[in-house]
mmCIF file of C-alpha atoms in Angstrom:
data_model
loop_
_atom_site.group_PDB
_atom_site.id
_atom_site.type_symbol
_atom_site.label_atom_id
_atom_site.label_comp_id
_atom_site.label_asym_id
_atom_site.label_seq_id
_atom_site.Cartn_x
_atom_site.Cartn_y
_atom_site.Cartn_z
ATOM 1 C CA UNK E 8 31.321 -67.447 -40.938
ATOM 2 C CA UNK E 9 28.426 -67.671 -43.856
ATOM 3 C CA UNK E 10 29.114 -65.378 -46.902
ATOM 4 C CA UNK E 11 26.100 -66.568 -48.537
ATOM 5 C CA UNK E 12 22.206 -68.424 -48.084
ATOM 6 C CA UNK E 13 19.911 -69.692 -50.571
ATOM 7 C CA UNK E 14 16.043 -70.751 -50.125
ATOM 8 C CA UNK E 15 13.637 -71.769 -52.358
ATOM 9 C CA UNK E 16 10.830 -69.098 -53.480
ATOM 10 C CA UNK E 17 7.140 -70.528 -52.069
ATOM 11 C CA UNK E 18 4.295 -71.110 -54.373
ATOM 12 C CA UNK E 19 1.595 -70.529 -53.589
ATOM 13 C CA UNK E 20 -2.015 -70.910 -54.095
ATOM 14 C CA UNK E 21 -5.973 -68.958 -52.797
ATOM 15 C CA UNK E 22 -7.459 -71.326 -50.336
ATOM 16 C CA UNK E 23 -10.122 -68.940 -49.928
ATOM 17 C CA UNK E 24 -9.685 -66.066 -50.023
ATOM 18 C CA UNK E 25 -6.148 -65.861 -48.540
ATOM 19 C CA UNK E 26 -3.242 -67.286 -49.847
ATOM 20 C CA UNK E 27 -0.775 -69.560 -48.003
ATOM 21 C CA UNK E 28 2.495 -71.194 -48.650
ATOM 22 C CA UNK E 29 2.159 -74.606 -50.914
ATOM 23 C CA UNK E 30 3.133 -77.666 -48.903
ATOM 24 C CA UNK E 31 3.372 -78.563 -44.741
ATOM 25 C CA UNK E 32 4.020 -76.781 -41.686
ATOM 26 C CA UNK E 33 6.783 -78.288 -40.056
ATOM 27 C CA UNK E 34 8.851 -76.200 -36.582
ATOM 28 C CA UNK E 35 7.820 -72.342 -38.655
ATOM 29 C CA UNK E 36 9.732 -73.919 -41.894
ATOM 30 C CA UNK E 37 8.423 -76.179 -45.248
ATOM 31 C CA UNK E 38 8.354 -79.511 -45.400
ATOM 32 C CA UNK E 39 9.381 -81.476 -48.273
ATOM 33 C CA UNK E 40 11.805 -79.336 -51.528
ATOM 34 C CA UNK E 41 10.682 -76.214 -51.000
ATOM 35 C CA UNK E 42 12.325 -76.304 -47.404
ATOM 36 C CA UNK E 43 15.965 -76.689 -48.422
ATOM 37 C CA UNK E 44 18.146 -73.955 -47.500
ATOM 38 C CA UNK E 45 21.466 -73.422 -48.997
ATOM 39 C CA UNK E 46 24.263 -72.015 -47.487
ATOM 40 C CA UNK E 47 27.680 -71.322 -47.715
ATOM 41 C CA UNK E 48 31.220 -69.717 -45.729
ATOM 42 C CA UNK E 49 34.809 -69.250 -45.963
ATOM 43 C CA UNK E 50 35.058 -73.451 -44.176
ATOM 44 C CA UNK E 51 35.286 -74.099 -48.581
ATOM 45 C CA UNK E 52 31.481 -75.689 -48.105
ATOM 46 C CA UNK E 53 28.897 -75.393 -49.223
ATOM 47 C CA UNK E 54 25.941 -76.952 -47.395
ATOM 48 C CA UNK E 55 22.317 -78.174 -47.984
ATOM 49 C CA UNK E 56 19.355 -77.896 -45.020
ATOM 50 C CA UNK E 57 16.092 -78.498 -43.746
ATOM 51 C CA UNK E 58 15.067 -76.861 -41.198
ATOM 52 C CA UNK E 59 11.888 -77.823 -40.658
ATOM 53 C CA UNK E 60 13.320 -82.056 -40.197
ATOM 54 C CA UNK E 61 16.635 -80.673 -38.481
ATOM 55 C CA UNK E 62 19.234 -78.316 -36.527
ATOM 56 C CA UNK E 63 22.794 -79.698 -37.696
ATOM 57 C CA UNK E 64 22.684 -79.893 -42.441
ATOM 58 C CA UNK E 65 21.719 -82.621 -44.279
ATOM 59 C CA UNK E 66 24.999 -82.466 -46.622
ATOM 60 C CA UNK E 67 27.703 -81.621 -46.611
ATOM 61 C CA UNK E 68 29.612 -79.797 -49.658
ATOM 62 C CA UNK E 69 33.500 -79.191 -49.137
ATOM 63 C CA UNK E 70 35.282 -77.328 -51.700
ATOM 64 C CA UNK E 71 37.648 -79.261 -53.891
ATOM 65 C CA UNK E 72 40.582 -76.480 -54.097
ATOM 66 C CA UNK E 73 40.046 -75.802 -50.557
ATOM 67 C CA UNK E 74 39.147 -72.147 -50.703
ATOM 68 C CA UNK E 75 36.258 -70.480 -49.315
ATOM 69 C CA UNK E 76 32.689 -70.412 -50.936
ATOM 70 C CA UNK E 77 31.237 -66.344 -51.653
ATOM 71 C CA UNK E 78 27.540 -67.590 -52.832
ATOM 72 C CA UNK E 79 25.152 -70.395 -52.879
ATOM 73 C CA UNK E 80 21.801 -69.795 -55.331
ATOM 74 C CA UNK E 81 19.221 -72.026 -56.226
ATOM 75 C CA UNK E 82 18.372 -72.400 -59.553
ATOM 76 C CA UNK E 83 14.930 -70.273 -59.911
ATOM 77 C CA UNK E 84 13.921 -72.740 -62.652
ATOM 78 C CA UNK E 85 14.814 -76.027 -61.477
ATOM 79 C CA UNK E 86 14.116 -77.909 -58.664
ATOM 80 C CA UNK E 87 16.898 -80.012 -58.151
ATOM 81 C CA UNK E 88 19.903 -77.582 -59.312
ATOM 82 C CA UNK E 89 21.981 -74.846 -57.963
ATOM 83 C CA UNK E 90 25.195 -73.121 -58.314
ATOM 84 C CA UNK E 91 27.845 -72.394 -56.121
ATOM 85 C CA UNK E 92 31.157 -69.964 -56.400
ATOM 86 C CA UNK E 93 34.237 -69.784 -54.644
ATOM 87 C CA UNK E 94 36.887 -67.525 -53.973
ATOM 88 C CA UNK E 95 39.389 -69.566 -56.144
ATOM 89 C CA UNK E 96 37.202 -68.855 -59.235
ATOM 90 C CA UNK E 97 35.361 -71.128 -60.045
ATOM 91 C CA UNK E 98 31.393 -71.688 -60.585
ATOM 92 C CA UNK E 99 29.994 -75.409 -59.796
ATOM 93 C CA UNK E 100 26.712 -76.453 -60.897
ATOM 94 C CA UNK E 101 25.213 -79.156 -59.371
ATOM 95 C CA UNK E 102 21.583 -81.887 -59.833
ATOM 96 C CA UNK E 103 20.969 -82.876 -56.603
ATOM 97 C CA UNK E 104 18.942 -85.805 -58.575
ATOM 98 C CA UNK E 105 22.087 -86.907 -60.044
ATOM 99 C CA UNK E 106 23.937 -86.675 -57.985
ATOM 100 C CA UNK E 107 25.409 -85.738 -54.452
ATOM 101 C CA UNK E 108 27.979 -86.167 -54.788
ATOM 102 C CA UNK E 109 29.916 -84.230 -57.056
ATOM 103 C CA UNK E 110 28.742 -80.529 -59.517
ATOM 104 C CA UNK E 111 27.994 -81.194 -63.316
ATOM 105 C CA UNK E 112 30.730 -79.286 -63.435
ATOM 106 C CA UNK E 113 33.328 -81.238 -62.159
ATOM 107 C CA UNK E 114 35.323 -80.837 -59.399
ATOM 108 C CA UNK E 115 37.446 -78.075 -61.599
ATOM 109 C CA UNK E 116 34.259 -76.054 -62.068
ATOM 110 C CA UNK E 117 34.272 -73.554 -64.879
ATOM 111 C CA UNK E 118 36.540 -70.989 -64.044
ATOM 112 C CA UNK E 119 34.797 -67.650 -64.477
ATOM 113 C CA UNK E 120 38.086 -65.433 -65.488
ATOM 114 C CA UNK E 121 42.246 -65.729 -65.107
ATOM 115 C CA UNK E 122 43.742 -63.067 -63.952
ATOM 116 C CA UNK E 123 46.935 -62.302 -66.248
ATOM 117 C CA UNK E 124 48.316 -59.718 -65.321
ATOM 118 C CA UNK E 125 49.606 -61.770 -62.282
ATOM 119 C CA UNK E 126 53.369 -63.521 -62.578
ATOM 120 C CA UNK E 127 51.200 -66.790 -63.317
ATOM 121 C CA UNK E 128 47.367 -66.444 -64.790
ATOM 122 C CA UNK E 129 45.273 -67.553 -61.639
ATOM 123 C CA UNK E 130 41.648 -67.747 -61.368
ATOM 124 C CA UNK E 131 40.126 -64.749 -59.685
ATOM 125 C CA UNK E 132 38.044 -65.158 -57.069
ATOM 126 C CA UNK E 133 33.632 -65.025 -57.516
ATOM 127 C CA UNK E 134 32.354 -62.862 -55.173
ATOM 128 C CA UNK E 135 28.388 -62.833 -56.066
ATOM 129 C CA UNK E 136 26.424 -65.145 -58.531
ATOM 130 C CA UNK E 137 23.339 -64.524 -59.512
ATOM 131 C CA UNK E 138 21.063 -66.348 -61.865
ATOM 132 C CA UNK E 139 17.888 -65.341 -64.647
ATOM 133 C CA UNK E 140 14.286 -65.549 -63.464
ATOM 134 C CA UNK E 141 13.931 -68.913 -66.335
ATOM 135 C CA UNK E 142 17.133 -69.701 -65.043
ATOM 136 C CA UNK E 143 18.337 -69.642 -68.549
ATOM 137 C CA UNK E 144 21.356 -67.278 -67.066
ATOM 138 C CA UNK E 145 23.798 -67.260 -64.857
ATOM 139 C CA UNK E 146 25.055 -63.700 -63.752
ATOM 140 C CA UNK E 147 29.104 -63.900 -62.051
ATOM 141 C CA UNK E 148 30.787 -60.831 -60.039
ATOM 142 C CA UNK E 149 34.059 -61.093 -59.903
ATOM 143 C CA UNK E 150 36.531 -58.203 -58.842
ATOM 144 C CA UNK E 151 35.335 -54.645 -60.579
ATOM 145 C CA UNK E 152 33.736 -57.733 -63.859
ATOM 146 C CA UNK E 153 30.671 -58.964 -64.809
ATOM 147 C CA UNK E 154 29.982 -62.307 -66.696
ATOM 148 C CA UNK E 155 26.915 -63.735 -67.509
ATOM 149 C CA UNK E 156 26.992 -67.129 -68.491
ATOM 150 C CA UNK E 157 24.034 -69.053 -70.720
ATOM 151 C CA UNK E 158 23.023 -72.403 -69.534
ATOM 152 C CA UNK E 159 22.715 -75.446 -71.438
ATOM 153 C CA UNK E 160 19.192 -76.124 -71.554
ATOM 154 C CA UNK E 161 19.137 -79.519 -69.585
ATOM 155 C CA UNK E 162 20.713 -77.652 -66.948
ATOM 156 C CA UNK E 163 18.375 -75.359 -66.566
ATOM 157 C CA UNK E 164 14.803 -77.522 -68.405
ATOM 158 C CA UNK E 165 13.501 -79.962 -65.938
ATOM 159 C CA UNK E 166 12.625 -82.927 -65.399
ATOM 160 C CA UNK E 167 8.837 -83.245 -64.488
ATOM 161 C CA UNK E 168 10.418 -86.511 -61.871
ATOM 162 C CA UNK E 169 13.693 -84.390 -61.029
ATOM 163 C CA UNK E 170 12.540 -83.022 -57.460
ATOM 164 C CA UNK E 171 10.829 -86.190 -56.247
ATOM 165 C CA UNK E 172 14.624 -88.206 -57.766
ATOM 166 C CA UNK E 173 16.617 -85.341 -55.679
ATOM 167 C CA UNK E 174 14.106 -86.020 -52.025
ATOM 168 C CA UNK E 175 14.912 -89.702 -53.207
ATOM 169 C CA UNK E 176 18.328 -89.376 -52.934
ATOM 170 C CA UNK E 177 18.096 -87.083 -49.834
ATOM 171 C CA UNK E 178 16.306 -90.317 -48.449
ATOM 172 C CA UNK E 179 17.810 -93.451 -49.662
ATOM 173 C CA UNK E 180 20.995 -92.015 -47.942
ATOM 174 C CA UNK E 181 18.949 -91.439 -44.720
ATOM 175 C CA UNK E 182 19.586 -87.463 -44.512
ATOM 176 C CA UNK E 183 16.124 -86.759 -43.969
ATOM 177 C CA UNK E 184 12.844 -89.398 -43.606
ATOM 178 C CA UNK E 185 10.066 -90.440 -45.299
ATOM 179 C CA UNK E 186 8.104 -87.783 -46.712
#
């Protein structure tokens, strides 16, 4: 069962009075980085899809703690960064321009809240995550609490070639055809 879906917002431009999404369309979806889709689910995975290229996921990222993944969101500010959250209470930040294998936050992620009332302290599961519009903060909801975390500049501010590096990583692994 899928518990979260995140698509990128296509930049639009005006051409002769009509607004068209930026990018080439294939199979009804944008090609390239703007057409990438993330999903997560109770099968302990986060998956990266390129529906314009394939009906199968390009990349499957298993949860390091084998807990279900509750939400996933692309950064609105950085083309290759996304966040994933799971029932283990860990928030993971990924940059696909840097690595297709490991999150920036390490395999343990960021534990947002610990339930100190339990017999032994255990992390509280994360239900939902949302980025601020500028990508500098991320709201994390766990149980009946909301936490807003600041994100470091090297995570929210993209370098000029990050999108190209991400696509190069995907094509270099043979996950996408040359674009």
